[in-house]
mmCIF file of C-alpha atoms and ligand atoms in Angstrom:
data_model
loop_
_atom_site.group_PDB
_atom_site.id
_atom_site.type_symbol
_atom_site.label_atom_id
_atom_site.label_comp_id
_atom_site.label_asym_id
_atom_site.label_seq_id
_atom_site.Cartn_x
_atom_site.Cartn_y
_atom_site.Cartn_z
ATOM 1 C CA MET A 1053 11.090 -6.404 10.365
ATOM 2 C CA GLN A 1054 12.451 -6.039 6.884
ATOM 3 C CA ILE A 1055 9.736 -4.575 5.244
ATOM 4 C CA ALA A 1056 9.286 -4.113 1.462
ATOM 5 C CA VAL A 1057 6.519 -1.831 -0.595
ATOM 6 C CA LEU A 1058 5.097 -1.879 -3.684
ATOM 7 C CA ALA A 1059 3.965 0.395 -5.653
ATOM 8 C CA SER A 1060 2.552 0.938 -9.066
ATOM 9 C CA GLY A 1061 2.274 5.148 -8.939
ATOM 10 C CA ASN A 1062 2.537 8.082 -7.298
ATOM 11 C CA GLY A 1063 4.333 6.645 -4.015
ATOM 12 C CA SER A 1064 3.237 8.900 -1.220
ATOM 13 C CA ASN A 1065 2.290 6.431 1.357
ATOM 14 C CA PHE A 1066 5.946 4.641 0.324
ATOM 15 C CA GLU A 1067 7.755 7.842 1.494
ATOM 16 C CA ALA A 1068 5.373 8.117 5.049
ATOM 17 C CA ILE A 1069 6.400 5.294 5.682
ATOM 18 C CA VAL A 1070 10.178 4.949 4.765
ATOM 19 C CA ARG A 1071 9.982 8.442 6.932
ATOM 20 C CA ALA A 1072 8.746 7.392 9.507
ATOM 21 C CA SER A 1073 11.535 4.400 9.466
ATOM 22 C CA LYS A 1074 13.973 6.988 9.517
ATOM 23 C CA ARG A 1075 13.086 8.686 12.118
ATOM 24 C CA GLY A 1076 12.597 5.707 14.165
ATOM 25 C CA GLU A 1077 8.495 6.238 14.812
ATOM 26 C CA ILE A 1078 8.945 2.561 13.081
ATOM 27 C CA LYS A 1079 11.579 -0.401 13.969
ATOM 28 C CA SER A 1080 11.608 -1.734 10.904
ATOM 29 C CA GLN A 1081 13.684 -1.242 7.694
ATOM 30 C CA ILE A 1082 12.167 -0.463 4.119
ATOM 31 C CA SER A 1083 14.732 -2.300 2.547
ATOM 32 C CA VAL A 1084 13.812 -2.653 -1.164
ATOM 33 C CA LEU A 1085 10.419 -0.659 -3.269
ATOM 34 C CA ILE A 1086 9.519 -2.833 -5.864
ATOM 35 C CA VAL A 1087 7.611 -1.192 -8.828
ATOM 36 C CA ASP A 1088 5.577 -2.699 -11.871
ATOM 37 C CA LYS A 1089 5.498 0.519 -13.819
ATOM 38 C CA LYS A 1090 8.931 2.318 -14.465
ATOM 39 C CA SER A 1091 6.645 5.153 -14.517
ATOM 40 C CA SER A 1092 6.074 4.959 -11.205
ATOM 41 C CA TYR A 1093 6.499 8.123 -9.367
ATOM 42 C CA ALA A 1094 7.393 6.223 -6.060
ATOM 43 C CA ILE A 1095 10.682 5.441 -8.365
ATOM 44 C CA THR A 1096 12.025 8.978 -8.106
ATOM 45 C CA ARG A 1097 10.880 8.846 -4.151
ATOM 46 C CA ALA A 1098 13.029 5.679 -4.102
ATOM 47 C CA LYS A 1099 16.145 7.711 -5.653
ATOM 48 C CA TYR A 1100 16.033 11.232 -3.488
ATOM 49 C CA LEU A 1101 15.207 8.580 -0.220
ATOM 50 C CA GLY A 1102 18.027 6.299 -0.468
ATOM 51 C CA VAL A 1103 15.916 2.880 -0.657
ATOM 52 C CA LYS A 1104 16.961 0.264 -3.007
ATOM 53 C CA TYR A 1105 14.461 -0.152 -5.783
ATOM 54 C CA VAL A 1106 13.789 -2.698 -8.282
ATOM 55 C CA ILE A 1107 10.951 -2.677 -11.199
ATOM 56 C CA VAL A 1108 9.533 -5.889 -12.241
ATOM 57 C CA GLU A 1109 6.925 -5.437 -15.409
ATOM 58 C CA LEU A 1110 4.411 -8.482 -15.996
ATOM 59 C CA ALA A 1111 4.707 -7.833 -20.192
ATOM 60 C CA ASN A 1112 8.252 -9.286 -19.399
ATOM 61 C CA PHE A 1113 6.986 -12.634 -18.211
ATOM 62 C CA SER A 1114 5.001 -15.252 -19.569
ATOM 63 C CA ASP A 1115 2.464 -15.672 -17.362
ATOM 64 C CA LYS A 1116 1.347 -14.276 -13.352
ATOM 65 C CA GLN A 1117 2.807 -17.006 -12.045
ATOM 66 C CA SER A 1118 6.166 -16.838 -13.235
ATOM 67 C CA TYR A 1119 5.867 -12.482 -12.964
ATOM 68 C CA GLU A 1120 5.391 -13.618 -8.573
ATOM 69 C CA GLN A 1121 8.222 -15.966 -8.398
ATOM 70 C CA GLU A 1122 10.080 -13.118 -10.099
ATOM 71 C CA ILE A 1123 9.411 -10.811 -6.867
ATOM 72 C CA VAL A 1124 9.097 -13.580 -4.392
ATOM 73 C CA ASN A 1125 13.106 -14.506 -5.069
ATOM 74 C CA ILE A 1126 13.534 -10.158 -4.862
ATOM 75 C CA LEU A 1127 12.033 -10.190 -1.823
ATOM 76 C CA LYS A 1128 14.310 -13.456 -0.577
ATOM 77 C CA ALA A 1129 17.197 -11.745 -2.008
ATOM 78 C CA TYR A 1130 16.358 -9.080 0.476
ATOM 79 C CA ASN A 1131 15.535 -10.988 3.309
ATOM 80 C CA ILE A 1132 12.244 -9.506 3.077
ATOM 81 C CA ASP A 1133 9.695 -10.732 6.500
ATOM 82 C CA PHE A 1134 6.532 -8.567 5.184
ATOM 83 C CA ILE A 1135 5.235 -6.745 2.201
ATOM 84 C CA CYS A 1136 3.032 -3.279 2.452
ATOM 85 C CA LEU A 1137 1.095 -3.012 -0.641
ATOM 86 C CA ALA A 1138 0.867 1.135 -1.607
ATOM 87 C CA GLY A 1139 -1.017 1.514 -4.873
ATOM 88 C CA TYR A 1140 -0.159 -1.506 -6.087
ATOM 89 C CA MET A 1141 -2.556 -2.030 -8.862
ATOM 90 C CA LYS A 1142 -2.228 -5.447 -9.152
ATOM 91 C CA ILE A 1143 -4.218 -8.857 -7.475
ATOM 92 C CA VAL A 1144 -1.816 -10.826 -5.255
ATOM 93 C CA SER A 1145 -1.710 -14.741 -6.582
ATOM 94 C CA GLU A 1146 -0.744 -17.691 -5.442
ATOM 95 C CA THR A 1147 2.791 -17.573 -5.607
ATOM 96 C CA LEU A 1148 3.327 -14.622 -3.104
ATOM 97 C CA LEU A 1149 0.227 -15.450 -1.083
ATOM 98 C CA SER A 1150 1.810 -18.579 -0.227
ATOM 99 C CA ALA A 1151 5.111 -17.140 0.189
ATOM 100 C CA TYR A 1152 4.432 -14.595 2.621
ATOM 101 C CA GLN A 1153 0.739 -15.962 3.976
ATOM 102 C CA GLY A 1154 -0.223 -13.933 5.963
ATOM 103 C CA ARG A 1155 2.642 -10.883 5.873
ATOM 104 C CA ILE A 1156 1.257 -9.180 3.314
ATOM 105 C CA ILE A 1157 -0.948 -5.872 4.169
ATOM 106 C CA ASN A 1158 -2.549 -3.430 1.914
ATOM 107 C CA ILE A 1159 -4.607 0.265 2.270
ATOM 108 C CA HIS A 1160 -7.788 1.124 0.767
ATOM 109 C CA PRO A 1161 -9.017 4.390 0.205
ATOM 110 C CA THR A 1162 -12.104 3.933 1.663
ATOM 111 C CA LEU A 1163 -14.063 2.530 5.108
ATOM 112 C CA LEU A 1164 -14.141 -1.321 3.597
ATOM 113 C CA PRO A 1165 -16.564 -3.410 3.025
ATOM 114 C CA LYS A 1166 -17.289 -0.438 1.201
ATOM 115 C CA TYR A 1167 -16.542 0.750 -1.923
ATOM 116 C CA LYS A 1168 -13.412 -2.100 -3.011
ATOM 117 C CA GLY A 1169 -12.125 -1.787 -6.493
ATOM 118 C CA LYS A 1170 -10.041 0.822 -8.236
ATOM 119 C CA PHE A 1171 -12.416 3.312 -8.167
ATOM 120 C CA GLY A 1172 -13.591 3.202 -4.497
ATOM 121 C CA PHE A 1173 -12.315 6.861 -3.548
ATOM 122 C CA ASP A 1174 -14.497 8.146 -6.083
ATOM 123 C CA LEU A 1175 -17.682 5.689 -5.350
ATOM 124 C CA SER A 1176 -17.375 6.861 -1.706
ATOM 125 C CA LEU A 1177 -17.286 11.017 -3.113
ATOM 126 C CA GLU A 1178 -20.604 9.958 -5.471
ATOM 127 C CA SER A 1179 -22.202 8.440 -2.165
ATOM 128 C CA MET A 1180 -24.253 10.624 0.258
ATOM 129 C CA ASP A 1181 -21.526 9.063 3.382
ATOM 130 C CA GLU A 1182 -20.513 11.990 5.639
ATOM 131 C CA GLU A 1183 -17.317 9.800 6.498
ATOM 132 C CA LEU A 1184 -15.040 9.302 4.970
ATOM 133 C CA GLY A 1185 -11.542 7.269 5.437
ATOM 134 C CA ALA A 1186 -9.523 4.669 5.063
ATOM 135 C CA THR A 1187 -8.519 0.808 5.767
ATOM 136 C CA VAL A 1188 -5.081 -1.242 5.844
ATOM 137 C CA HIS A 1189 -6.140 -4.827 5.020
ATOM 138 C CA HIS A 1190 -4.676 -8.447 4.956
ATOM 139 C CA VAL A 1191 -4.379 -9.269 1.704
ATOM 140 C CA ASN A 1192 -6.300 -12.358 0.205
ATOM 141 C CA ASN A 1193 -6.962 -13.349 -3.134
ATOM 142 C CA GLN A 1194 -9.935 -11.085 -3.375
ATOM 143 C CA LEU A 1195 -10.176 -8.131 -4.301
ATOM 144 C CA ASP A 1196 -9.595 -5.728 -1.131
ATOM 145 C CA GLY A 1197 -10.863 -8.831 0.707
ATOM 146 C CA GLY A 1198 -8.906 -9.401 3.588
ATOM 147 C CA GLU A 1199 -9.829 -9.054 6.650
ATOM 148 C CA ILE A 1200 -9.705 -5.712 7.748
ATOM 149 C CA ILE A 1201 -7.023 -4.086 10.633
ATOM 150 C CA ASP A 1202 -7.413 -1.037 10.896
ATOM 151 C CA GLN A 1203 -9.552 2.187 10.033
ATOM 152 C CA ILE A 1204 -9.201 5.889 10.213
ATOM 153 C CA ARG A 1205 -12.308 8.243 9.392
ATOM 154 C CA PHE A 1206 -12.766 12.160 8.585
ATOM 155 C CA LEU A 1207 -15.449 14.381 7.694
ATOM 156 C CA ARG A 1208 -16.325 15.221 4.221
ATOM 157 C CA LYS A 1209 -18.641 18.109 5.427
ATOM 158 C CA GLY A 1210 -18.172 21.605 3.589
ATOM 159 C CA LYS A 1211 -14.495 20.640 2.140
ATOM 160 C CA THR A 1212 -13.741 20.657 -1.580
ATOM 161 C CA LEU A 1213 -12.063 18.289 -3.936
ATOM 162 C CA GLU A 1214 -9.050 19.083 -3.527
ATOM 163 C CA GLU A 1215 -8.639 19.698 0.478
ATOM 164 C CA LEU A 1216 -10.695 15.553 1.059
ATOM 165 C CA GLU A 1217 -7.558 14.212 -1.609
ATOM 166 C CA LYS A 1218 -5.357 15.666 0.181
ATOM 167 C CA GLU A 1219 -7.364 15.161 3.637
ATOM 168 C CA LEU A 1220 -7.179 11.166 2.271
ATOM 169 C CA HIS A 1221 -3.655 11.133 1.375
ATOM 170 C CA GLU A 1222 -2.560 12.727 4.758
ATOM 171 C CA ASN A 1223 -4.752 10.015 7.021
ATOM 172 C CA GLU A 1224 -3.468 7.139 4.878
ATOM 173 C CA HIS A 1225 0.015 8.004 5.777
ATOM 174 C CA ILE A 1226 -0.712 7.936 10.141
ATOM 175 C CA LEU A 1227 -2.929 4.788 9.055
ATOM 176 C CA TYR A 1228 0.067 3.117 7.443
ATOM 177 C CA VAL A 1229 2.521 3.718 9.862
ATOM 178 C CA ARG A 1230 -0.206 2.897 12.555
ATOM 179 C CA VAL A 1231 -0.718 -0.330 11.600
ATOM 180 C CA ILE A 1232 3.072 -1.008 11.104
ATOM 181 C CA LYS A 1233 3.973 0.010 14.720
ATOM 182 C CA GLU A 1234 1.115 -2.425 15.473
ATOM 183 C CA MET A 1235 2.471 -5.529 13.684
ATOM 184 C CA GLU A 1236 5.579 -5.301 14.987
ATOM 185 C CA GLU A 1237 4.427 -5.220 18.719
ATOM 186 C CA LYS A 1238 2.739 -8.300 17.426
HETATM 187 C C1 GRF B 2556 -3.804 5.203 -2.167
HETATM 188 O O1 GRF B 2556 -4.898 6.070 -1.655
HETATM 189 C C2 GRF B 2556 -3.773 3.667 -1.792
HETATM 190 O O2 GRF B 2556 -5.589 3.933 -0.727
HETATM 191 C C3 GRF B 2556 -4.701 3.196 -2.817
HETATM 192 O O3 GRF B 2556 -3.971 3.590 -4.156
HETATM 193 C C4 GRF B 2556 -3.516 4.798 -3.306
HETATM 194 C C5 GRF B 2556 -1.712 5.126 -3.720
HETATM 195 O O4 GRF B 2556 -1.088 6.289 -2.987
HETATM 196 N N1 GRF B 2556 -4.647 1.573 -2.957
HETATM 197 P P1 GRF B 2556 0.005 6.306 -3.419
HETATM 198 O O5 GRF B 2556 0.772 6.147 -4.582
HETATM 199 O O6 GRF B 2556 0.996 5.397 -2.200
HETATM 200 O O7 GRF B 2556 0.124 8.159 -3.442
#
């Protein structure tokens, strides 16, 4: 598959996917990174990993539809057939969804359907849940609402906030690569 990653922030999942591709753990190529913020650290990662990137900012478009149409145009130009959202902080709308029906997945830092939305991890920390985790799911027009593909879990007991955040990200990277591998075998 030719994969595009869409990100807004740090980009550690993007880097994990690219590294898995480089070492042959997944067969797919990560052909382009699309970011919606020029401050995204994912851009720095794309530079040192040697992955092409494009910045597409909503503020430069008259509406969400034309913004997403530009993203679709870029995806087509790169012959992308699969999209991984990784810390992409926008709801995907009809223009992008219909162009890539069933071929967009996202990672969320909780065990969905618990704790949807951008404060999901904080909510899971505030809960009394003994298990934390992450979910990769199909994307539809509902916030973190598409069908669940796979999850990964870890225990919180006795760990500091920093340790839990580190463990979350390590687990996310394992999960995302595992799911892409599963998708390739389908
Ligand atoms: C991850 O925790 C992911 O679950 C959430 O946003 C975060 C992105 O992290 N959707 P990164 O930018 O990949 O480091």
